[in-house]
Short mmCIF file of C-alpha atoms and ligand atoms in Angstrom, two decimals:
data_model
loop_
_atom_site.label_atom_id
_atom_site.label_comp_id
_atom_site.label_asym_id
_atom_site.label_seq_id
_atom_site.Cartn_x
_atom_site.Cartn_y
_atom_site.Cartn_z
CA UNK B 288 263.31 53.92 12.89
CA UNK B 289 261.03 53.10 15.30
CA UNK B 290 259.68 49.45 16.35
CA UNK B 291 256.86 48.82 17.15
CA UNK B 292 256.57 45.49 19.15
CA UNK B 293 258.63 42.57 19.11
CA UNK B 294 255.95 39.44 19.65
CA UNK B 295 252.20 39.01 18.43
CA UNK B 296 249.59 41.44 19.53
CA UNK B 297 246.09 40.90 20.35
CA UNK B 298 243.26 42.04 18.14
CA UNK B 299 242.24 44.28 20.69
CA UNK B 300 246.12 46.18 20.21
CA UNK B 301 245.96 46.08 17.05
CA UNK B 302 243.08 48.24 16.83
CA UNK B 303 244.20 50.41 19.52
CA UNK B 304 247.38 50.70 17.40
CA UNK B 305 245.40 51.82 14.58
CA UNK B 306 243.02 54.16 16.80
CA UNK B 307 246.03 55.97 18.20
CA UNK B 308 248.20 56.47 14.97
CA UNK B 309 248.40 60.25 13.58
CA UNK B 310 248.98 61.21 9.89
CA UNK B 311 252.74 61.55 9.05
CA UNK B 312 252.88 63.98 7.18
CA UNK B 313 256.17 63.06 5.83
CA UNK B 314 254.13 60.27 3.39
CA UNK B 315 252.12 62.62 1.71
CA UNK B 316 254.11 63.59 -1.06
CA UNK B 317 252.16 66.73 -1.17
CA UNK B 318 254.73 68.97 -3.63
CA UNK B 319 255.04 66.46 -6.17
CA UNK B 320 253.85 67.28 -9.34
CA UNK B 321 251.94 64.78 -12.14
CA UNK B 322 255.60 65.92 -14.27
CA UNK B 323 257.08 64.04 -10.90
CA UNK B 324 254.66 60.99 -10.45
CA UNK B 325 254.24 60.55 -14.45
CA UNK B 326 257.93 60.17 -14.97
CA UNK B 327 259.80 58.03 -17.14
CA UNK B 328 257.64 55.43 -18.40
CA UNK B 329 254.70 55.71 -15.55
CA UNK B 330 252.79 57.29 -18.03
CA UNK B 331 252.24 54.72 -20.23
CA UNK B 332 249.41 54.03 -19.65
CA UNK B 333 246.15 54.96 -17.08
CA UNK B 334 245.86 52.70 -14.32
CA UNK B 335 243.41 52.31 -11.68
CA UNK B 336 244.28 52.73 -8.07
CA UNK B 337 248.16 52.97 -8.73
CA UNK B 338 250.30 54.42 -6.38
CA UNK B 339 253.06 57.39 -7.26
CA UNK B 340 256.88 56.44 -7.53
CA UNK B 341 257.69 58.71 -4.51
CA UNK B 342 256.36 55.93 -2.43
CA UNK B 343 257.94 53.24 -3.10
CA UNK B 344 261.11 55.22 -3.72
CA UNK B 345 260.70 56.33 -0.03
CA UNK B 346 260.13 52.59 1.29
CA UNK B 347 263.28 51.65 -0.62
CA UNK B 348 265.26 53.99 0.70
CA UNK B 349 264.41 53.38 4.09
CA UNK B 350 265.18 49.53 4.25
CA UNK B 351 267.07 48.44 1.50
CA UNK B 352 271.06 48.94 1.70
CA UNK B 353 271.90 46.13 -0.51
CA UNK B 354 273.30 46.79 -3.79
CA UNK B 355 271.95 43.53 -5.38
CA UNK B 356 268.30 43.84 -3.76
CA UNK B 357 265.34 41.90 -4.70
CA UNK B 358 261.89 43.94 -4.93
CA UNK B 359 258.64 42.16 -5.31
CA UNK B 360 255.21 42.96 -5.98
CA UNK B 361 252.58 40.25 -5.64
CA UNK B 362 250.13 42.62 -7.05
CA UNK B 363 252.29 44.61 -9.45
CA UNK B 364 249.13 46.59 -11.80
CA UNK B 365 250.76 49.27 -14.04
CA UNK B 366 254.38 47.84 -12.39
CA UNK B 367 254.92 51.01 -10.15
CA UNK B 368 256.79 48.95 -8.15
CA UNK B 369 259.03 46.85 -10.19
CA UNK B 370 259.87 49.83 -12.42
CA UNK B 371 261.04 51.96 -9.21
CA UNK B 372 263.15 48.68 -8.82
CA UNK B 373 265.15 48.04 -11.64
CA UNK B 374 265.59 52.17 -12.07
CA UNK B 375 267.80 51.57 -9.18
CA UNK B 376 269.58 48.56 -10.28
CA UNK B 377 267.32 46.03 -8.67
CA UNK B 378 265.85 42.59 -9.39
CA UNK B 379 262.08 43.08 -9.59
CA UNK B 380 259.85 40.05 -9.52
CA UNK B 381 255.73 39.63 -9.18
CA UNK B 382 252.84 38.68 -10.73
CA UNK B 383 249.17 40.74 -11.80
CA UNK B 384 246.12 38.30 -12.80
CA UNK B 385 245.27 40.87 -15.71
CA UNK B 386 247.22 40.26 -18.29
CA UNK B 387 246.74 43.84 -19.51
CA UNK B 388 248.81 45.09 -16.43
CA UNK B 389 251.45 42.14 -17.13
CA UNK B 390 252.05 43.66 -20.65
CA UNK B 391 252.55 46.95 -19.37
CA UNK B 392 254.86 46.22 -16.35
CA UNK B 393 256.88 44.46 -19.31
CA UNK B 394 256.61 47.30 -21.47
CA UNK B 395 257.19 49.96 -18.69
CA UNK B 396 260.32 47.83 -17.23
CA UNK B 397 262.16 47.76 -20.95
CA UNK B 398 264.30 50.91 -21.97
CA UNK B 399 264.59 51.20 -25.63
CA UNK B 400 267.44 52.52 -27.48
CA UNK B 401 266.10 55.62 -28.30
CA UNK B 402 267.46 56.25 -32.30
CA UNK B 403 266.06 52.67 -32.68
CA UNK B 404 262.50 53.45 -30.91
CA UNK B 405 262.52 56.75 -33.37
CA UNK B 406 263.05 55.03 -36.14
CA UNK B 407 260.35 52.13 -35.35
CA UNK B 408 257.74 54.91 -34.91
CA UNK B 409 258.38 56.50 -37.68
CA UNK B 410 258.06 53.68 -39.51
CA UNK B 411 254.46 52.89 -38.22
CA UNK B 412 253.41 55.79 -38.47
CA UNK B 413 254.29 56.34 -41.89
CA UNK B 414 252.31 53.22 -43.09
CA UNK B 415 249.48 54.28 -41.57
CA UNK B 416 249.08 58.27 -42.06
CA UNK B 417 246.46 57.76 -44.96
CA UNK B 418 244.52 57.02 -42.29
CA UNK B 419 244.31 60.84 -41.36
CA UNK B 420 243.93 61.68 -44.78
CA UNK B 421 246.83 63.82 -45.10
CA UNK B 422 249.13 61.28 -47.56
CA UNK B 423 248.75 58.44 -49.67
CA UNK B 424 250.29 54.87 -48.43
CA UNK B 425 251.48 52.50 -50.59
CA UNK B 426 250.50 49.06 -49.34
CA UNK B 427 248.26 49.93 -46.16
CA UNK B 428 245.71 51.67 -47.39
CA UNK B 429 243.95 48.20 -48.40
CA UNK B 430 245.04 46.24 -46.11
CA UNK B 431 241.86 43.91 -44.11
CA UNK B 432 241.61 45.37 -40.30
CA UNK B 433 242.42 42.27 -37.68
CA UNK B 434 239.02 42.89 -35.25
CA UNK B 435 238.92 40.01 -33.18
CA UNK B 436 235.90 37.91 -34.11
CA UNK B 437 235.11 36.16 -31.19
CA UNK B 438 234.75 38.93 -29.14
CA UNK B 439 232.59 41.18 -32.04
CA UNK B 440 229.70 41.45 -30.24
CA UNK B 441 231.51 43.80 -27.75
CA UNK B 442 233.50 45.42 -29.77
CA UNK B 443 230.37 46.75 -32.10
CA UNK B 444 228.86 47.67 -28.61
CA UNK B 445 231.65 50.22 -28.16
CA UNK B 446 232.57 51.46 -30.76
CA UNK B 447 231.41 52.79 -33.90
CA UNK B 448 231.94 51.00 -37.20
CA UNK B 449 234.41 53.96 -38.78
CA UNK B 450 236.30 53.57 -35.31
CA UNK B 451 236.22 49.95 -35.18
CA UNK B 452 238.14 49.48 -38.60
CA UNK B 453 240.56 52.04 -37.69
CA UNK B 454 241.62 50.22 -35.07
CA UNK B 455 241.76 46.86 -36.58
CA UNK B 456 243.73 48.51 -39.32
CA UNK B 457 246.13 49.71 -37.20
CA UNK B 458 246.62 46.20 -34.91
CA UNK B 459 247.35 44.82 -38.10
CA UNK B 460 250.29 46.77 -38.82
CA UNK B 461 251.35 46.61 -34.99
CA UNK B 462 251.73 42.69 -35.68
CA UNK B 463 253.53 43.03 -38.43
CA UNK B 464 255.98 44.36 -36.37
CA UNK B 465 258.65 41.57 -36.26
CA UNK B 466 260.57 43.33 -33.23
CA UNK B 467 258.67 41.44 -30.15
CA UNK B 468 259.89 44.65 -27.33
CA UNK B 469 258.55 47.06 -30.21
CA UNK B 470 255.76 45.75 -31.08
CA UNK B 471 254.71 45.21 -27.48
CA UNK B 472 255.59 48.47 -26.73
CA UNK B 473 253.04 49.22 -30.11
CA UNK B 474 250.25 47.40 -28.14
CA UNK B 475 250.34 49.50 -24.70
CA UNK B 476 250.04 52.68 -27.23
CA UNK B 477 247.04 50.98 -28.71
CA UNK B 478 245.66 49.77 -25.74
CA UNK B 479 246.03 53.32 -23.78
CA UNK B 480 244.27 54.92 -26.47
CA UNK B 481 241.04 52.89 -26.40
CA UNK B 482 239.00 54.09 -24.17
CA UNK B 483 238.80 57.88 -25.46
CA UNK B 484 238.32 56.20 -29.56
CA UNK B 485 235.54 54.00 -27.48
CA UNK B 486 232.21 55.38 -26.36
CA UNK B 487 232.98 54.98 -23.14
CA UNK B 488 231.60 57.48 -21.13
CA UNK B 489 234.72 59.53 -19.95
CA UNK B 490 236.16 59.49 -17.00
CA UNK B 491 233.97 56.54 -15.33
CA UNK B 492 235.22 53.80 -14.10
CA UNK B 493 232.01 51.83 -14.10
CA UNK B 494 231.84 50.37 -17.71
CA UNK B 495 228.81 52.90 -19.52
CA UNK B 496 228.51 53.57 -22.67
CA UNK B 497 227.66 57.69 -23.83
CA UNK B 498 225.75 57.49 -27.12
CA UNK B 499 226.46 61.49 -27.47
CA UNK B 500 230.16 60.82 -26.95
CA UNK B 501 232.29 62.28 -30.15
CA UNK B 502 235.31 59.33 -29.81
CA UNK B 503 238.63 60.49 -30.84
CA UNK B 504 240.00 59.22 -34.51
CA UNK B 505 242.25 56.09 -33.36
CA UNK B 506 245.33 57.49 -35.63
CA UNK B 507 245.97 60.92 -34.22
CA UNK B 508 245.48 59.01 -30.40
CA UNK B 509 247.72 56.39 -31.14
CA UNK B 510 250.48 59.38 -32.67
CA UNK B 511 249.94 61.16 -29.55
CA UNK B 512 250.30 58.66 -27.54
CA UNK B 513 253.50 57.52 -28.82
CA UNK B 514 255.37 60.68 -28.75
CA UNK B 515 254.36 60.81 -25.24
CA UNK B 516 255.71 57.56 -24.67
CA UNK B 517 258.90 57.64 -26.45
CA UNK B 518 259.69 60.92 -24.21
CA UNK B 519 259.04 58.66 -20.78
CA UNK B 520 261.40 56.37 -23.11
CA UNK B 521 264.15 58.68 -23.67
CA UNK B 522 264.10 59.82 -20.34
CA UNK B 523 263.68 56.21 -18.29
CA UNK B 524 266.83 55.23 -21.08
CA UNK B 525 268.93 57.54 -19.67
CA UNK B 526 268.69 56.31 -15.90
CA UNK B 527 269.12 52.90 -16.18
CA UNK B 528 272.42 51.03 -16.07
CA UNK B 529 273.86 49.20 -18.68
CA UNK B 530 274.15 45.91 -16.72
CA UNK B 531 270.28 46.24 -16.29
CA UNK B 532 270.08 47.15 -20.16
CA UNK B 533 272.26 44.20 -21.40
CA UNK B 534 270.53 42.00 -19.40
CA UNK B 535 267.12 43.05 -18.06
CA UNK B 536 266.26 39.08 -18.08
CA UNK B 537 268.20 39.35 -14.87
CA UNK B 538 266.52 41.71 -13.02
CA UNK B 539 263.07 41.34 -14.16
CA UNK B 540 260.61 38.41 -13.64
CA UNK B 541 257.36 39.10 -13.61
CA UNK B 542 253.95 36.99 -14.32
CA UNK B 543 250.39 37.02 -15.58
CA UNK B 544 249.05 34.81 -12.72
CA UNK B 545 247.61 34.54 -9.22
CA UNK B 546 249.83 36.09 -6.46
CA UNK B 547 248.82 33.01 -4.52
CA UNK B 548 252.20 31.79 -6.33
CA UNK B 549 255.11 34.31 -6.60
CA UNK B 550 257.71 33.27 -9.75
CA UNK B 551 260.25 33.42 -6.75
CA UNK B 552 262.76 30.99 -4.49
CA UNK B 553 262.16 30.75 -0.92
CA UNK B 554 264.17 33.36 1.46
CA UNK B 555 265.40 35.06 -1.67
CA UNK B 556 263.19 38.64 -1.37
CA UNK B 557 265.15 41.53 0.17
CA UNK B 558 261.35 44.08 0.04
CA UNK B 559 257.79 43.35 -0.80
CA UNK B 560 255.65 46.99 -1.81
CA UNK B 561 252.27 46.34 -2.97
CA UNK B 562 249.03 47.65 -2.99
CA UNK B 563 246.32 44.93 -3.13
CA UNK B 564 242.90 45.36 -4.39
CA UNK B 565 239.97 46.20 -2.23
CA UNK B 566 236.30 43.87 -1.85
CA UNK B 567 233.92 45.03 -4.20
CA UNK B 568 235.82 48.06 -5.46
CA UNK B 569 237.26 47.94 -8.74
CA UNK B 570 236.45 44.99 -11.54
CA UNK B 571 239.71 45.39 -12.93
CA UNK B 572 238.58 42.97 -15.40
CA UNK B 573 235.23 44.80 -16.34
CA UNK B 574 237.64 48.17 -16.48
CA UNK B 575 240.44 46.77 -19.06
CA UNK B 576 237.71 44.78 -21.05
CA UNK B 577 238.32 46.99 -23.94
CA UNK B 578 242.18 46.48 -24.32
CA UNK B 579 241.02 42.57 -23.00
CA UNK B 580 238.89 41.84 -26.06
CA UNK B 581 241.10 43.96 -28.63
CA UNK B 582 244.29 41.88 -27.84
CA UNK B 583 242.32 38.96 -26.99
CA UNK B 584 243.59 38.33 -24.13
CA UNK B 585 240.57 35.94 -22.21
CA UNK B 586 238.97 33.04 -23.83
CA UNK B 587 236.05 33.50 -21.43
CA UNK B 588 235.72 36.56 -19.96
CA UNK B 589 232.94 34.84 -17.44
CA UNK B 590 235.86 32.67 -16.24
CA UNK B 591 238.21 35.80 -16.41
CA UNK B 592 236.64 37.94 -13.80
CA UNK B 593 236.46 34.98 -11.30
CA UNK B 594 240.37 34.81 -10.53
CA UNK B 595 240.64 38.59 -9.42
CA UNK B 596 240.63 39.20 -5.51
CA UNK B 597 238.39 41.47 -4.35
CA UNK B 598 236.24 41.10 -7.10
CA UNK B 599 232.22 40.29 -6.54
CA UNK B 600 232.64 37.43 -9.53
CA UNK B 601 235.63 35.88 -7.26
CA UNK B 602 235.16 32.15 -6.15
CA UNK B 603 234.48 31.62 -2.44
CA UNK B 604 237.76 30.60 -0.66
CA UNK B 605 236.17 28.27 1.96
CA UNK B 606 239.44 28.32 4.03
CA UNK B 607 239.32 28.91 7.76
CA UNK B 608 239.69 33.38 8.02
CA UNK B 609 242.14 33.47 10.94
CA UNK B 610 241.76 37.29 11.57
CA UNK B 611 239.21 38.00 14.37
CA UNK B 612 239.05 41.73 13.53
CA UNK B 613 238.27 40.52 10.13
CA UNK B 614 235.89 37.11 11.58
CA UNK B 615 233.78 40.49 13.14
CA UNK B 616 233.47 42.44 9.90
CA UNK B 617 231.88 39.11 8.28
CA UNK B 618 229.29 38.66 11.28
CA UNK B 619 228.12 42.66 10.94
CA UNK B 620 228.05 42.27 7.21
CA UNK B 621 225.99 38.99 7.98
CA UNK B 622 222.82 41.20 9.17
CA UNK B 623 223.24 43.28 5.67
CA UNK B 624 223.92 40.99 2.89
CA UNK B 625 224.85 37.63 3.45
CA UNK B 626 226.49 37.83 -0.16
CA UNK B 627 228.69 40.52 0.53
CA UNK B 628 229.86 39.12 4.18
CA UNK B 629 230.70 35.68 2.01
CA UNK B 630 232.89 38.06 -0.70
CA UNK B 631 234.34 40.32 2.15
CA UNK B 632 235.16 36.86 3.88
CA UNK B 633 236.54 35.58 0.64
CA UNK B 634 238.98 38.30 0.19
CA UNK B 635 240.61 38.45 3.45
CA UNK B 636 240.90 35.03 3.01
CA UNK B 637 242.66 35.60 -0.70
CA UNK B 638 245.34 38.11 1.25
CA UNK B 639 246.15 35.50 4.34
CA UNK B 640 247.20 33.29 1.74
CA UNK B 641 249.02 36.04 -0.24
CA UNK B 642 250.53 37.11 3.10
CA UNK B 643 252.04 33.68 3.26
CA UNK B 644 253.42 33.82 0.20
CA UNK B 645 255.09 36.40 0.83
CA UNK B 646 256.39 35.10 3.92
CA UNK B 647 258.29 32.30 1.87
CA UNK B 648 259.40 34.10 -0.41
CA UNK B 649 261.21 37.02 1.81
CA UNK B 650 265.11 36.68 3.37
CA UNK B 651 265.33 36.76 7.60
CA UNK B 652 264.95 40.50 8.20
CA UNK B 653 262.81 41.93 5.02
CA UNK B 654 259.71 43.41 4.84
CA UNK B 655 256.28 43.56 2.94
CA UNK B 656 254.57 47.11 2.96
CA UNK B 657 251.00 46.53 2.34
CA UNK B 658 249.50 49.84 1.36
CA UNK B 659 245.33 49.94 2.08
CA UNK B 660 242.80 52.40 3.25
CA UNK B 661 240.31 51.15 5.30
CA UNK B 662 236.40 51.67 3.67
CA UNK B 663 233.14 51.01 4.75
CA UNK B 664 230.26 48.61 3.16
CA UNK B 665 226.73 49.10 3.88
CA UNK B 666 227.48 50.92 7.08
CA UNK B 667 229.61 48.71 8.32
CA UNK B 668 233.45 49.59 8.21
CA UNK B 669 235.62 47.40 6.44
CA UNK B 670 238.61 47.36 8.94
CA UNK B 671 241.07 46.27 6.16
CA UNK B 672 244.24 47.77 7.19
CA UNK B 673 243.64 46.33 10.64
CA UNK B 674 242.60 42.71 9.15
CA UNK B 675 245.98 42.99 7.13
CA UNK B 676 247.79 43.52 10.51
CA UNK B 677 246.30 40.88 12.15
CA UNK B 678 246.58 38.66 8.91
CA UNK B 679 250.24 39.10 8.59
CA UNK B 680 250.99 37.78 12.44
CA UNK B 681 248.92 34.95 11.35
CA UNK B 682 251.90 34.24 8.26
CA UNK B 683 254.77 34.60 10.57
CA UNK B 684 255.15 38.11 10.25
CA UNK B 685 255.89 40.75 13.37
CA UNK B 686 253.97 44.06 12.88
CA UNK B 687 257.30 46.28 12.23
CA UNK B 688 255.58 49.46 11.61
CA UNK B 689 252.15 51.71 10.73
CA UNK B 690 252.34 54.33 8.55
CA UNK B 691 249.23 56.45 8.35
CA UNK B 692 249.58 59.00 5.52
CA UNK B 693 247.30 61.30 3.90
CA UNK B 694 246.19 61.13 -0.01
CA UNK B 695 246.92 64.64 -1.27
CA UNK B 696 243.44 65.50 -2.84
CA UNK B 697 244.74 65.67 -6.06
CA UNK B 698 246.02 62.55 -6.48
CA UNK B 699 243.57 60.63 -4.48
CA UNK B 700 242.09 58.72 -7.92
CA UNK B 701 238.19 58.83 -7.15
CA UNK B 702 235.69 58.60 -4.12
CA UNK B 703 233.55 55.42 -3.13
CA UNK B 704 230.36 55.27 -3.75
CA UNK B 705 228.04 55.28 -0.20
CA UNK B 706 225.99 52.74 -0.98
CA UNK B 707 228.29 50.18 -2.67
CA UNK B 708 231.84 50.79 -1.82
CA UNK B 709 232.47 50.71 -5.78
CA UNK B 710 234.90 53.63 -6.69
CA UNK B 711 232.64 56.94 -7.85
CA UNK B 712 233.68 59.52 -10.16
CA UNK B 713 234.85 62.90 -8.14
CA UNK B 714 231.77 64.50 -8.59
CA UNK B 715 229.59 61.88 -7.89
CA UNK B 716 227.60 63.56 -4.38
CA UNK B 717 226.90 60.18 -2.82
CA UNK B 718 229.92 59.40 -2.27
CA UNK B 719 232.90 59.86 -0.12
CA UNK B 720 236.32 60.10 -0.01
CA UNK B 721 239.34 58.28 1.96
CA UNK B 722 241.95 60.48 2.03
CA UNK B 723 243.99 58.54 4.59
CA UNK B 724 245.67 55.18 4.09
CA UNK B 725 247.86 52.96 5.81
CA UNK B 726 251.39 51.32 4.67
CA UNK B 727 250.97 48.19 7.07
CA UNK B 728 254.70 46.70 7.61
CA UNK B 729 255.55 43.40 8.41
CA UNK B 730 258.91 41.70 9.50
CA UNK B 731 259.74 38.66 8.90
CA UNK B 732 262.60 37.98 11.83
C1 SAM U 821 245.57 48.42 -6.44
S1 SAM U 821 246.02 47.57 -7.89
C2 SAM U 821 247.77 47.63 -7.84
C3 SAM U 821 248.29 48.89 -8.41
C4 SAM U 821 249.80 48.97 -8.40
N1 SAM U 821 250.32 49.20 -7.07
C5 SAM U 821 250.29 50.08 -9.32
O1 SAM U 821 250.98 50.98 -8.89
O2 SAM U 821 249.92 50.04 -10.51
C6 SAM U 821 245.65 45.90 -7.49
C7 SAM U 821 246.01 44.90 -8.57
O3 SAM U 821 245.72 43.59 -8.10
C8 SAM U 821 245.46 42.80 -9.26
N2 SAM U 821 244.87 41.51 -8.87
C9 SAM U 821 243.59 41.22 -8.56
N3 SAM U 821 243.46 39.92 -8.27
C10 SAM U 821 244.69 39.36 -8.40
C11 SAM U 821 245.18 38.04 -8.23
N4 SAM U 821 244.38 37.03 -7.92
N5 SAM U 821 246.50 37.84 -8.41
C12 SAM U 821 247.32 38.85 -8.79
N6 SAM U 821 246.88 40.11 -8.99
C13 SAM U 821 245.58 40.38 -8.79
C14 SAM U 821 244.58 43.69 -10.12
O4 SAM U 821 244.59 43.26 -11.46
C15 SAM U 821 245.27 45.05 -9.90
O5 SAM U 821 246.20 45.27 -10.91
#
């Protein structure tokens, strides 16, 4: 493998470094199939902006040749990362502000015996089939749907009233599951399913409502749904070890906060993989409101939205920005919208101190892989992959290695949006897409 410097570069290399790097075409994962990238349990549920197994698989394999590794992910989403970990026998720590994506890394990291995960469906399902007309139920059938009150308001926004008590009827019987793993495992059915019984206009990932949209009867989602997950199940059962199994407390500790603070000992980290959020791009929190406000998950969503990086709700972070590449961004935005230069300021600000974090929390001689695409706001380009760089020097860290790969078209999740940087939908003609990103690699020596 090849190094690329040994001491702290200038901005000025680091953006020649970035200027002369070709694709490698070896990161592309081109042949892989969704069957391949959707394995296991990655299918759980949809997530925004995840990245495919292959990749982290491939970073693994390149630097870890321990066989008690730790993996963490300081921005873990739908847990790509800490479920390619403990597949191989791996601790796997990190942390995701939305608690949606904590309850799905959870779910997604926990193989179920599969005769028992059978026999819990079964059971659910039976209780609730009157709900698709076809049989009589004894006890269900007038039970009082559990809607969450204090979030009502939304939840008649969208979705229809014949929907609406479907659903509630079916959380109910989801907590009366006694089984905590099942019934969690219950919830990321029900939560997956939302968005197509919503009228949510499909496939956007800006929250609009279609009032012609025909949503889908909650019942025959959530049966689909499970019998797709209980195959990722029976599959993702098969390949983990029974150490892991027995005692998955072990190897997994993950948490529903701020990756400011990792749930990890100093020095202890053997590989960091982790995509972070981009300025302005996503509102994860706007995205997963419906699963937010079914499981009532936020007291205030107002206050919600504000801890996400990246995020145009975020509060400023009125530290001192270290990065020069990323000090110049600011100044061009400046001249555009002074807003957006303070929330483009305010994120690379967020990732220095995530970048130091992970600095404490790796061993002499491991690595974080920071996987970002650079984008552009306004006309000016957000350098992000070369603010990362520059960022990570700034922890401690010795740029180890660039890797510029290409996003196979298919997989690439959506274009940006000209104007606003905000992901578009792929057919969306003002917008554009990024098909190259960067896996940014620091060493910490
Ligand atoms: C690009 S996604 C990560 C996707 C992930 N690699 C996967 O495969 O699913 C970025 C994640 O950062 C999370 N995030 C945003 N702000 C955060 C914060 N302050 N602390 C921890 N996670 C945060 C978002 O909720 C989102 O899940």
């Amino acid at each position: 493998m090849k190094m690329i410097q040994t001491q702290r570069k200038s901005s000025q290399e680091i953006l020649h470094l970035f200027d002369e790097k070709e694709i490698d075409d070896s990161w592309s994962f081109d042949g892989f199939k969704p069957s391949d990238t959707g394995k296991w349990t990655h299918s759980y549920h949809r997530y925004p902006a995840k990245f495919i197994p292959q990749l982290v698989e491939k970073l693994i394999d390149e630097y870890i040749f321990s066989e008690n590794a730790h993996i963490n992910d300081p921005f873990m989403g739908c847990g790509t990362t800490i479920i390619t970990a403990i597949s191989r026998g791996f601790k796997g720590s990190g942390t995701d502000i939305n608690k949606i994506a904590y309850l799905i890394t959870k779910v997604k990291s926990t193989a179920i015996e599969p005769t028992y995960l059978d026999r819990k469906i079964k059971h659910l399902l039976t209780k609730l089939r009157f709900l698709d007309g076809s049989q009589k139920s004894l006890s269900y059938e007038n039970i009082e749907p559990l809607i969450p009150q204090k979030h009502i308001g939304r939840i008649n926004y969208w979705f229809t009233e014949k929907n609406k008590n479907e659903l509630g009827i079916i959380l109910r019987a989801i907590y009366d599951e006694e089984d905590e793993t099942i019934r969690d495992f219950f919830l990321v059915a029900f939560s997956h399913t939302l968005k197509n019984c919503s009228i949510w206009l499909q496939g956007s990932t800006k929250p609009t409502r279609d009032l012609k949209k025909n949503p889908t009867k909650p019942y025959n989602a959530l049966r689909k749904h499970l019998k797709k997950m209980q195959r990722g199940n029976d599959d993702f059962y098969q390949v983990i070890l029974q150490k892991v199994k027995e005692n998955l407390k072990e190897y997994l500790n993950i948490k529903a906060q701020d990756a400011k603070i990792q749930p990890v000992a100093d020095n202890s980290v053997d590989l960091i993989v982790s995509s972070s959020p981009y300025v302005t791009s996503y509102e994860y929190a706007d995205l997963h409101q419906l699963s937010t406000i079914w499981l009532d998950f936020a007291e205030d969503l107002a206050a919600y939205k504000k801890e996400f990086i990246g995020s145009a709700y975020k509060h400023c972070n009125t530290k001192e920005l270290k990065s020069s590449i990323g000090q110049d961004i600011v100044n061009k935005m400046q001249g555009k919208s002074k807003k957006m230069a303070k929330e483009i300021e305010t994120f690379f600000i967020d990732m220095q101190e995530v970048f130091a974090e992970s600095y404490r929390i790796l061993k002499k001689g491991g690595r974080c892989c920071y996987v970002i695409g650079d984008t552009m706001l306004k006309g000016v380009d957000i350098l992000n992959a070369e603010v990362f760089a520059e960022s990570l020097q700034y922890s401690g860290f010795i740029i180890d290695r660039i890797i510029k790969r290409e996003i196979p078209l298919k997989i690439l999740p959506q274009k940006r949006d000209l104007k606003t940087g905000r992901f578009a939908n792929n057919n969306d003609a003002n917008s554009e897409a990024y098909p190259v990103e960067y896996i940014v690699i620091g060493l910490k020596k």
